[in-house]
Amino acid sequence: MIKNNIDKKNGFDVPILFIIFNRPKYTEQVFAEIKKIKPKKLFIVADGPRFPSEIELCNEAKKIVENIDWDCEVKKNFSEKNLGLKKRISSGITWFFENVEEGIILEDDCLPHPTFFDYCKMMLEKYRDNNNVMMISGDNPIQDTYNANCSYFFSRYYAIWGWATWKRAWDKFDIKMKKWPEYRKTNLLKHYYKNKYALKHFKEIFDNSYYRNEDTWGVRWFYSCLFNNGLCVTPSVNLISNIGVDGSHTAGNNQNISLKKFDSENITHPDIITVNEKFDELLYDRNFRGSRKKIFKHFYNFTLSTLAKSGFAKRTYRFLARQKNKLFGFGFYENVNKTNYTKNCLLLYIIEPFRIDKINYRHQNYEQVKTLASLISELGYNVDVVNFNDYKVKLKKNYNLVIDIHPGLNNIYKNHQAKDCKIIYYSTGADPLFLIQEEKKRLDYLYKRKNVKLGPKRSIQAVPKQIFSSLNGMLHMGNELNLKTYDSYNIKKKYLINNTGYTFLNSYDFSKKSPKNFLFFAGSGQVHKGLDLLLEIFTKHDDLHLYICSPFEKEKDFVKLYKKELYETKNIHPVGSININSFEFLNIVRICSYILHPSCSEGQSGSVLIGMSAGLIPIITKICGLKDDEAIYIDDVSTNNLEKILLNYSQKNLDWIKNESQKYMKIANDNYNIEKFKSSVRYGLKQILEN
């Protein structure tokens, strides 16, 4: 029998790492439990604030851990800037094990039972020299469902909500998950997980961490334990409750679970050191199978999506949706920020992000419109949002401010302007009249080459000239060249704002890239975007590969004209519309070196920024909205010149590709993030609204 090892008088002799951030309320609760055992060695890691508003909270959390009134060796590792979950926590644990051989790790929202520390100490001593045991977890979310008949057992579920380990185990931590593509290809996961729900879940989270570079360290530690055949000591009772829902990790099924005492006086050990398959199976079923309600919901959604794939169902759905919108409109979202100001703003943009509160990677404007609404409220306005082309909305108040993505298209606010009302044009593209003219030039150039007339696909109503004179200002998403297309109008104040990329797409794996692989990634209007030019070039060079991620199939006349190039040319890969959060897209950007966007009219191309975020080198026209030194530019979009450019860059070596890829990825991260979007919009709004 192993007795309780905590010396109440002289303190606890196992080193403890306490990881804090910006939640003083939780930090205080967890630190209170640490203080009770009086550890002789305490290591504290803190990340820096993400935003200025977090500085005070981070400082409050740090003040709490200053309150040490016992004999203790304290070491601190505080970051002034925000490193994020993956870098901060993993580097903090590495620093911990540069100083100690074994220890306990607690995050600021992992509240331990008092016996958790005793349990960890016992297990660290017992399995110190057993390399098969890689960690000790305090978490058991199914303690009331499963009776282990012993004090602890072994699992392949590596829960990090209060845990302990040894330096010898942490040395195997692989933050890059280097061999995951190989393991995935050979389906090695099936060796560890027979449960289909677990298999699907772990494949998905490993994909997300490796291919999408999600900002997580826990999944990477899980991966390192699993593929080193590591075992996790798991208690028969739950010793940790995750008290936070807004913090450095997602609590999930461990949220506020009841705590029970670990009986260290009457400890019983498992007969053999092997995985407790029964516990793991019950845990996977509980965590990953989902409730009947969820299963029904998945079945329901699957049935709808299957029906939607049939032409008749899709046409019927679209017809009914159009009729509904004609009759009732899209919806009106009043006071989206729940404020109580005296002034009101009407925002004509898109309403979907306010209707469904979830991340959508379909377009950057899903995040931007909510941010825009929040920034308007900062200036003292209640914000109502309507769809820009919803003519059925019945307004009931007068507005002091109107922000419209297409002035003159929808006049619903004509009779609802306060005397001091200001109107701002929120422009995400070049002047519509310029767009119409430039697309016509491209269609004429196509007719000259092919003797076939295609109709315009980017049809958009020009803004009436008289409308511009009534505007108080314009926020324009683009560069000076885009902005110049509005020079003939009398717009009083014009300010450039930034589009955004996605850091989750960042990848530093260049092993599969080839200078001969190019991506065309765009929206509607294939001739407008320049796909016709690329198809004609790539058919002549079968050693070059073009991956097409666009909704080209919706343009029947274009597909008919380029059927051979699209479907009968081996080096041209017609992918179609794609989700940038999909495994397929991430595989494509891993092998491609360049993103091509020879468009004739843009604002600040979101597609280009997505490509740059994923490490692709942009070969684009200047009208795509970036600055002079932020891309490789095509000055002449004739097929002959474009062909010369592509052949030139297809000869670059991989060292050059790697350096340029990192350069443009950094540009996307540094210059086109949500904070730069906020600051540019905030500045423009303030300048326009000041008297």
mmCIF file of C-alpha atoms in Angstrom, residues 216-536:
data_model
loop_
_atom_site.group_PDB
_atom_site.id
_atom_site.type_symbol
_atom_site.label_atom_id
_atom_site.label_comp_id
_atom_site.label_asym_id
_atom_site.label_seq_id
_atom_site.Cartn_x
_atom_site.Cartn_y
_atom_site.Cartn_z
ATOM 1 C CA THR A 216 -3.822 23.731 -30.788
ATOM 2 C CA TRP A 217 -1.140 21.926 -28.817
ATOM 3 C CA GLY A 218 -3.336 19.259 -27.165
ATOM 4 C CA VAL A 219 -4.080 17.411 -30.403
ATOM 5 C CA ARG A 220 -0.366 17.340 -31.224
ATOM 6 C CA TRP A 221 0.420 15.887 -27.795
ATOM 7 C CA PHE A 222 -2.379 13.333 -28.287
ATOM 8 C CA TYR A 223 -0.814 12.408 -31.650
ATOM 9 C CA SER A 224 2.656 12.097 -30.077
ATOM 10 C CA CYS A 225 1.402 9.783 -27.336
ATOM 11 C CA LEU A 226 -0.673 7.625 -29.677
ATOM 12 C CA PHE A 227 1.955 7.005 -32.335
ATOM 13 C CA ASN A 228 4.588 6.258 -29.708
ATOM 14 C CA ASN A 229 2.273 3.522 -28.364
ATOM 15 C CA GLY A 230 1.916 5.513 -25.170
ATOM 16 C CA LEU A 231 -0.529 4.734 -22.376
ATOM 17 C CA CYS A 232 -2.382 7.253 -20.241
ATOM 18 C CA VAL A 233 -2.994 6.539 -16.550
ATOM 19 C CA THR A 234 -6.661 7.351 -15.900
ATOM 20 C CA PRO A 235 -8.291 7.493 -12.439
ATOM 21 C CA SER A 236 -11.482 5.533 -11.677
ATOM 22 C CA VAL A 237 -12.956 8.769 -10.288
ATOM 23 C CA ASN A 238 -12.941 12.222 -11.841
ATOM 24 C CA LEU A 239 -10.348 14.528 -10.255
ATOM 25 C CA ILE A 240 -10.626 17.558 -12.569
ATOM 26 C CA SER A 241 -13.509 19.832 -13.467
ATOM 27 C CA ASN A 242 -13.114 22.264 -16.333
ATOM 28 C CA ILE A 243 -14.704 25.466 -15.048
ATOM 29 C CA GLY A 244 -14.078 27.613 -18.139
ATOM 30 C CA VAL A 245 -16.000 27.852 -21.409
ATOM 31 C CA ASP A 246 -14.190 30.803 -22.964
ATOM 32 C CA GLY A 247 -10.587 29.957 -22.629
ATOM 33 C CA SER A 248 -7.481 28.376 -23.917
ATOM 34 C CA HIS A 249 -9.151 25.126 -24.792
ATOM 35 C CA THR A 250 -12.639 23.771 -25.273
ATOM 36 C CA ALA A 251 -13.956 21.998 -22.228
ATOM 37 C CA GLY A 252 -16.332 19.800 -24.172
ATOM 38 C CA ASN A 253 -17.625 16.810 -22.224
ATOM 39 C CA ASN A 254 -15.529 17.627 -19.142
ATOM 40 C CA GLN A 255 -17.397 20.839 -18.383
ATOM 41 C CA ASN A 256 -18.108 21.163 -14.628
ATOM 42 C CA ILE A 257 -18.181 17.408 -13.955
ATOM 43 C CA SER A 258 -18.438 16.522 -10.270
ATOM 44 C CA LEU A 259 -15.224 15.760 -8.395
ATOM 45 C CA LYS A 260 -14.609 12.718 -6.227
ATOM 46 C CA LYS A 261 -11.889 11.738 -3.795
ATOM 47 C CA PHE A 262 -9.038 9.476 -4.881
ATOM 48 C CA ASP A 263 -8.518 6.976 -2.060
ATOM 49 C CA SER A 264 -4.736 6.828 -1.835
ATOM 50 C CA GLU A 265 -4.859 4.907 1.451
ATOM 51 C CA ASN A 266 -6.527 1.885 -0.170
ATOM 52 C CA ILE A 267 -5.184 1.988 -3.686
ATOM 53 C CA THR A 268 -5.642 -1.036 -5.959
ATOM 54 C CA HIS A 269 -3.544 -1.388 -9.077
ATOM 55 C CA PRO A 270 -4.657 -2.941 -12.385
ATOM 56 C CA ASP A 271 -3.443 -6.502 -12.971
ATOM 57 C CA ILE A 272 -1.699 -5.727 -16.243
ATOM 58 C CA ILE A 273 -0.359 -2.637 -17.970
ATOM 59 C CA THR A 274 -2.556 -2.511 -21.065
ATOM 60 C CA VAL A 275 -5.380 -0.474 -22.545
ATOM 61 C CA ASN A 276 -8.747 -0.797 -20.824
ATOM 62 C CA GLU A 277 -10.745 -1.357 -24.022
ATOM 63 C CA LYS A 278 -14.101 -1.303 -22.225
ATOM 64 C CA PHE A 279 -13.508 2.167 -20.760
ATOM 65 C CA ASP A 280 -12.265 3.540 -24.080
ATOM 66 C CA GLU A 281 -15.241 2.123 -25.972
ATOM 67 C CA LEU A 282 -17.742 3.631 -23.527
ATOM 68 C CA LEU A 283 -15.930 6.961 -23.614
ATOM 69 C CA TYR A 284 -15.861 7.062 -27.438
ATOM 70 C CA ASP A 285 -19.541 6.185 -27.671
ATOM 71 C CA ARG A 286 -20.404 8.929 -25.204
ATOM 72 C CA ASN A 287 -18.181 11.591 -26.739
ATOM 73 C CA PHE A 288 -18.331 10.848 -30.455
ATOM 74 C CA ARG A 289 -21.442 8.857 -31.332
ATOM 75 C CA GLY A 290 -23.797 11.698 -30.324
ATOM 76 C CA SER A 291 -27.342 11.653 -29.021
ATOM 77 C CA ARG A 292 -30.317 10.266 -30.921
ATOM 78 C CA LYS A 293 -31.363 13.819 -31.554
ATOM 79 C CA LYS A 294 -28.006 14.567 -33.191
ATOM 80 C CA ILE A 295 -28.135 11.361 -35.204
ATOM 81 C CA PHE A 296 -31.616 12.245 -36.459
ATOM 82 C CA LYS A 297 -30.427 15.752 -37.297
ATOM 83 C CA HIS A 298 -27.476 14.370 -39.296
ATOM 84 C CA PHE A 299 -29.820 11.958 -41.098
ATOM 85 C CA TYR A 300 -32.253 14.789 -41.815
ATOM 86 C CA ASN A 301 -29.501 17.038 -43.188
ATOM 87 C CA PHE A 302 -28.046 14.186 -45.214
ATOM 88 C CA THR A 303 -31.474 13.466 -46.740
ATOM 89 C CA LEU A 304 -31.961 17.129 -47.640
ATOM 90 C CA SER A 305 -28.506 17.396 -49.174
ATOM 91 C CA THR A 306 -29.098 14.226 -51.180
ATOM 92 C CA LEU A 307 -32.377 15.581 -52.511
ATOM 93 C CA ALA A 308 -30.734 18.889 -53.289
ATOM 94 C CA LYS A 309 -28.275 17.102 -55.586
ATOM 95 C CA SER A 310 -31.085 16.110 -57.937
ATOM 96 C CA GLY A 311 -31.783 18.717 -60.594
ATOM 97 C CA PHE A 312 -35.529 18.784 -59.960
ATOM 98 C CA ALA A 313 -35.186 19.234 -56.200
ATOM 99 C CA LYS A 314 -32.565 21.957 -56.625
ATOM 100 C CA ARG A 315 -34.665 23.887 -59.150
ATOM 101 C CA THR A 316 -37.752 23.534 -56.948
ATOM 102 C CA TYR A 317 -35.896 24.754 -53.874
ATOM 103 C CA ARG A 318 -34.476 27.761 -55.698
ATOM 104 C CA PHE A 319 -37.846 28.625 -57.182
ATOM 105 C CA LEU A 320 -39.575 28.473 -53.784
ATOM 106 C CA ALA A 321 -36.764 30.465 -52.144
ATOM 107 C CA ARG A 322 -37.055 33.189 -54.795
ATOM 108 C CA GLN A 323 -40.821 33.342 -54.380
ATOM 109 C CA LYS A 324 -40.505 33.534 -50.593
ATOM 110 C CA ASN A 325 -37.998 36.373 -50.843
ATOM 111 C CA LYS A 326 -40.171 38.237 -53.345
ATOM 112 C CA LEU A 327 -43.198 37.952 -51.091
ATOM 113 C CA PHE A 328 -41.687 38.374 -47.645
ATOM 114 C CA GLY A 329 -38.125 39.631 -48.057
ATOM 115 C CA PHE A 330 -34.987 38.169 -46.453
ATOM 116 C CA GLY A 331 -35.484 39.362 -42.901
ATOM 117 C CA PHE A 332 -34.728 42.376 -40.751
ATOM 118 C CA TYR A 333 -32.231 42.226 -37.891
ATOM 119 C CA GLU A 334 -32.838 45.036 -35.444
ATOM 120 C CA ASN A 335 -30.224 46.352 -33.011
ATOM 121 C CA VAL A 336 -27.852 43.445 -33.604
ATOM 122 C CA ASN A 337 -25.453 44.599 -30.870
ATOM 123 C CA LYS A 338 -28.210 45.071 -28.251
ATOM 124 C CA THR A 339 -27.156 48.645 -27.490
ATOM 125 C CA ASN A 340 -29.145 51.558 -26.111
ATOM 126 C CA TYR A 341 -27.911 54.657 -27.937
ATOM 127 C CA THR A 342 -29.925 57.623 -29.161
ATOM 128 C CA LYS A 343 -28.636 57.332 -32.760
ATOM 129 C CA ASN A 344 -29.492 54.593 -35.270
ATOM 130 C CA CYS A 345 -27.640 53.136 -38.252
ATOM 131 C CA LEU A 346 -29.038 51.063 -41.120
ATOM 132 C CA LEU A 347 -26.526 48.663 -42.642
ATOM 133 C CA LEU A 348 -27.447 47.274 -46.084
ATOM 134 C CA TYR A 349 -25.184 44.279 -46.653
ATOM 135 C CA ILE A 350 -25.850 40.575 -45.885
ATOM 136 C CA ILE A 351 -27.908 39.107 -43.032
ATOM 137 C CA GLU A 352 -26.853 35.441 -43.065
ATOM 138 C CA PRO A 353 -24.104 35.821 -40.412
ATOM 139 C CA PHE A 354 -26.640 37.344 -38.001
ATOM 140 C CA ARG A 355 -29.158 34.586 -38.690
ATOM 141 C CA ILE A 356 -26.763 31.659 -38.176
ATOM 142 C CA ASP A 357 -24.067 32.136 -35.545
ATOM 143 C CA LYS A 358 -21.312 29.864 -36.808
ATOM 144 C CA ILE A 359 -18.028 30.188 -38.669
ATOM 145 C CA ASN A 360 -18.531 30.178 -42.431
ATOM 146 C CA TYR A 361 -15.554 30.095 -44.774
ATOM 147 C CA ARG A 362 -17.646 30.653 -47.883
ATOM 148 C CA HIS A 363 -16.556 34.287 -48.015
ATOM 149 C CA GLN A 364 -14.605 36.694 -45.820
ATOM 150 C CA ASN A 365 -17.622 39.011 -45.595
ATOM 151 C CA TYR A 366 -19.333 36.604 -43.176
ATOM 152 C CA GLU A 367 -16.928 37.640 -40.428
ATOM 153 C CA GLN A 368 -16.440 41.180 -41.691
ATOM 154 C CA VAL A 369 -20.103 42.225 -41.638
ATOM 155 C CA LYS A 370 -20.424 41.353 -37.935
ATOM 156 C CA THR A 371 -17.180 43.181 -37.199
ATOM 157 C CA LEU A 372 -18.409 46.168 -39.193
ATOM 158 C CA ALA A 373 -21.651 46.268 -37.187
ATOM 159 C CA SER A 374 -19.636 46.162 -33.961
ATOM 160 C CA LEU A 375 -17.370 49.029 -35.089
ATOM 161 C CA ILE A 376 -20.394 51.180 -35.940
ATOM 162 C CA SER A 377 -21.729 50.613 -32.421
ATOM 163 C CA GLU A 378 -18.391 51.758 -30.994
ATOM 164 C CA LEU A 379 -19.234 55.167 -32.450
ATOM 165 C CA GLY A 380 -22.558 55.347 -30.631
ATOM 166 C CA TYR A 381 -25.118 53.835 -33.004
ATOM 167 C CA ASN A 382 -27.702 51.089 -32.635
ATOM 168 C CA VAL A 383 -27.286 48.971 -35.771
ATOM 169 C CA ASP A 384 -30.091 47.440 -37.861
ATOM 170 C CA VAL A 385 -29.083 45.111 -40.697
ATOM 171 C CA VAL A 386 -30.968 44.216 -43.895
ATOM 172 C CA ASN A 387 -29.996 42.356 -47.041
ATOM 173 C CA PHE A 388 -28.786 44.861 -49.642
ATOM 174 C CA ASN A 389 -31.377 43.680 -52.210
ATOM 175 C CA ASP A 390 -34.348 43.195 -49.894
ATOM 176 C CA TYR A 391 -37.056 45.534 -51.130
ATOM 177 C CA LYS A 392 -39.793 44.164 -48.848
ATOM 178 C CA VAL A 393 -38.440 45.404 -45.529
ATOM 179 C CA LYS A 394 -40.732 47.885 -43.770
ATOM 180 C CA LEU A 395 -38.642 50.366 -41.810
ATOM 181 C CA LYS A 396 -40.171 51.927 -38.696
ATOM 182 C CA LYS A 397 -37.612 54.518 -37.679
ATOM 183 C CA ASN A 398 -35.439 57.276 -39.073
ATOM 184 C CA TYR A 399 -31.691 56.747 -39.337
ATOM 185 C CA ASN A 400 -28.786 59.021 -38.502
ATOM 186 C CA LEU A 401 -26.418 56.874 -40.554
ATOM 187 C CA VAL A 402 -26.840 54.567 -43.565
ATOM 188 C CA ILE A 403 -24.047 52.299 -44.802
ATOM 189 C CA ASP A 404 -24.937 50.802 -48.176
ATOM 190 C CA ILE A 405 -22.970 48.279 -50.236
ATOM 191 C CA HIS A 406 -24.712 49.427 -53.441
ATOM 192 C CA PRO A 407 -26.221 52.921 -53.247
ATOM 193 C CA GLY A 408 -29.105 53.482 -55.639
ATOM 194 C CA LEU A 409 -30.015 49.799 -55.865
ATOM 195 C CA ASN A 410 -32.376 49.713 -52.905
ATOM 196 C CA ASN A 411 -34.159 52.917 -51.851
ATOM 197 C CA ILE A 412 -36.029 51.556 -48.827
ATOM 198 C CA TYR A 413 -34.424 54.168 -46.563
ATOM 199 C CA LYS A 414 -35.297 57.139 -48.806
ATOM 200 C CA ASN A 415 -38.067 58.310 -46.477
ATOM 201 C CA HIS A 416 -36.380 57.149 -43.281
ATOM 202 C CA GLN A 417 -33.440 59.524 -42.965
ATOM 203 C CA ALA A 418 -33.044 61.825 -39.994
ATOM 204 C CA LYS A 419 -32.148 65.449 -40.718
ATOM 205 C CA ASP A 420 -28.508 64.832 -39.893
ATOM 206 C CA CYS A 421 -28.366 61.484 -41.764
ATOM 207 C CA LYS A 422 -25.055 60.588 -43.372
ATOM 208 C CA ILE A 423 -24.729 58.002 -46.142
ATOM 209 C CA ILE A 424 -21.568 55.954 -46.650
ATOM 210 C CA TYR A 425 -20.832 53.744 -49.649
ATOM 211 C CA TYR A 426 -19.218 50.486 -48.459
ATOM 212 C CA SER A 427 -17.475 49.472 -51.682
ATOM 213 C CA THR A 428 -15.968 45.999 -52.134
ATOM 214 C CA GLY A 429 -15.284 46.300 -55.874
ATOM 215 C CA ALA A 430 -14.265 48.727 -58.588
ATOM 216 C CA ASP A 431 -16.865 51.136 -59.976
ATOM 217 C CA PRO A 432 -19.701 48.960 -61.404
ATOM 218 C CA LEU A 433 -19.573 50.924 -64.668
ATOM 219 C CA PHE A 434 -15.840 50.152 -64.939
ATOM 220 C CA LEU A 435 -16.586 46.462 -64.275
ATOM 221 C CA ILE A 436 -19.176 46.347 -67.060
ATOM 222 C CA GLN A 437 -16.797 47.970 -69.539
ATOM 223 C CA GLU A 438 -13.822 45.762 -68.624
ATOM 224 C CA GLU A 439 -15.828 42.527 -68.841
ATOM 225 C CA LYS A 440 -17.044 43.601 -72.287
ATOM 226 C CA LYS A 441 -13.415 44.053 -73.378
ATOM 227 C CA ARG A 442 -12.584 40.522 -72.203
ATOM 228 C CA LEU A 443 -15.626 39.078 -74.017
ATOM 229 C CA ASP A 444 -14.636 40.955 -77.189
ATOM 230 C CA TYR A 445 -11.087 39.568 -76.885
ATOM 231 C CA LEU A 446 -12.556 36.070 -76.560
ATOM 232 C CA TYR A 447 -14.699 36.637 -79.686
ATOM 233 C CA LYS A 448 -11.599 37.745 -81.567
ATOM 234 C CA ARG A 449 -9.825 34.484 -80.673
ATOM 235 C CA LYS A 450 -12.718 32.026 -80.855
ATOM 236 C CA ASN A 451 -15.348 33.752 -83.005
ATOM 237 C CA VAL A 452 -17.897 32.897 -80.287
ATOM 238 C CA LYS A 453 -19.962 35.448 -78.372
ATOM 239 C CA LEU A 454 -20.594 34.754 -74.684
ATOM 240 C CA GLY A 455 -22.860 36.856 -72.516
ATOM 241 C CA PRO A 456 -21.710 38.831 -69.453
ATOM 242 C CA LYS A 457 -21.789 36.944 -66.136
ATOM 243 C CA ARG A 458 -20.968 39.746 -63.746
ATOM 244 C CA SER A 459 -23.991 41.853 -64.592
ATOM 245 C CA ILE A 460 -24.365 44.568 -61.998
ATOM 246 C CA GLN A 461 -26.349 47.771 -61.957
ATOM 247 C CA ALA A 462 -24.253 50.913 -62.329
ATOM 248 C CA VAL A 463 -24.592 53.467 -59.542
ATOM 249 C CA PRO A 464 -26.446 56.565 -60.869
ATOM 250 C CA LYS A 465 -24.134 59.602 -61.012
ATOM 251 C CA GLN A 466 -26.480 61.762 -58.971
ATOM 252 C CA ILE A 467 -26.283 59.245 -56.109
ATOM 253 C CA PHE A 468 -22.572 59.902 -55.639
ATOM 254 C CA SER A 469 -23.125 63.585 -54.957
ATOM 255 C CA SER A 470 -25.378 62.683 -52.000
ATOM 256 C CA LEU A 471 -22.792 60.457 -50.343
ATOM 257 C CA ASN A 472 -20.864 61.679 -47.321
ATOM 258 C CA GLY A 473 -18.038 59.293 -47.964
ATOM 259 C CA MET A 474 -16.854 55.901 -49.142
ATOM 260 C CA LEU A 475 -14.989 52.996 -47.555
ATOM 261 C CA HIS A 476 -13.299 51.086 -50.375
ATOM 262 C CA MET A 477 -11.787 47.620 -50.109
ATOM 263 C CA GLY A 478 -8.945 47.724 -52.595
ATOM 264 C CA ASN A 479 -5.879 49.683 -53.667
ATOM 265 C CA GLU A 480 -5.367 53.094 -55.252
ATOM 266 C CA LEU A 481 -5.981 51.663 -58.723
ATOM 267 C CA ASN A 482 -9.430 50.339 -57.774
ATOM 268 C CA LEU A 483 -10.204 53.583 -56.015
ATOM 269 C CA LYS A 484 -9.195 55.554 -59.106
ATOM 270 C CA THR A 485 -12.129 54.022 -61.029
ATOM 271 C CA TYR A 486 -14.366 56.331 -58.946
ATOM 272 C CA ASP A 487 -12.430 59.508 -59.810
ATOM 273 C CA SER A 488 -15.093 60.908 -62.127
ATOM 274 C CA TYR A 489 -17.614 61.075 -59.265
ATOM 275 C CA ASN A 490 -17.923 63.749 -56.647
ATOM 276 C CA ILE A 491 -17.284 61.671 -53.504
ATOM 277 C CA LYS A 492 -16.315 63.897 -50.601
ATOM 278 C CA LYS A 493 -14.223 61.490 -48.525
ATOM 279 C CA LYS A 494 -12.710 58.188 -49.705
ATOM 280 C CA TYR A 495 -10.758 55.765 -47.512
ATOM 281 C CA LEU A 496 -9.150 52.414 -48.260
ATOM 282 C CA ILE A 497 -9.931 49.449 -46.018
ATOM 283 C CA ASN A 498 -8.298 46.013 -45.792
ATOM 284 C CA ASN A 499 -9.681 42.637 -46.783
ATOM 285 C CA THR A 500 -8.722 39.583 -44.693
ATOM 286 C CA GLY A 501 -7.046 36.210 -45.142
ATOM 287 C CA TYR A 502 -7.125 33.092 -42.939
ATOM 288 C CA THR A 503 -4.171 32.115 -40.742
ATOM 289 C CA PHE A 504 -5.561 28.593 -40.250
ATOM 290 C CA LEU A 505 -4.506 27.924 -43.864
ATOM 291 C CA ASN A 506 -0.831 28.638 -43.102
ATOM 292 C CA SER A 507 1.409 25.735 -44.043
ATOM 293 C CA TYR A 508 5.164 25.320 -43.856
ATOM 294 C CA ASP A 509 5.232 21.956 -45.568
ATOM 295 C CA PHE A 510 6.918 22.489 -48.941
ATOM 296 C CA SER A 511 7.776 18.847 -49.594
ATOM 297 C CA LYS A 512 4.984 18.285 -52.127
ATOM 298 C CA LYS A 513 5.138 21.606 -53.962
ATOM 299 C CA SER A 514 6.085 21.880 -57.610
ATOM 300 C CA PRO A 515 6.722 25.066 -59.613
ATOM 301 C CA LYS A 516 4.673 23.485 -62.385
ATOM 302 C CA ASN A 517 1.448 23.365 -60.357
ATOM 303 C CA PHE A 518 -0.878 26.385 -60.507
ATOM 304 C CA LEU A 519 -4.212 27.120 -58.847
ATOM 305 C CA PHE A 520 -7.062 29.133 -60.386
ATOM 306 C CA PHE A 521 -9.401 30.009 -57.517
ATOM 307 C CA ALA A 522 -12.249 32.412 -58.211
ATOM 308 C CA GLY A 523 -15.971 33.119 -58.155
ATOM 309 C CA SER A 524 -18.422 33.650 -61.003
ATOM 310 C CA GLY A 525 -17.549 35.150 -64.389
ATOM 311 C CA GLN A 526 -14.889 32.856 -65.819
ATOM 312 C CA VAL A 527 -13.993 35.148 -68.722
ATOM 313 C CA HIS A 528 -14.050 38.135 -66.387
ATOM 314 C CA LYS A 529 -11.598 36.280 -64.106
ATOM 315 C CA GLY A 530 -9.381 35.104 -67.000
ATOM 316 C CA LEU A 531 -9.942 31.330 -66.937
ATOM 317 C CA ASP A 532 -10.407 31.258 -70.722
ATOM 318 C CA LEU A 533 -6.875 32.618 -71.180
ATOM 319 C CA LEU A 534 -5.394 30.027 -68.836
ATOM 320 C CA LEU A 535 -7.179 27.088 -70.471
ATOM 321 C CA GLU A 536 -5.780 28.048 -73.865
#
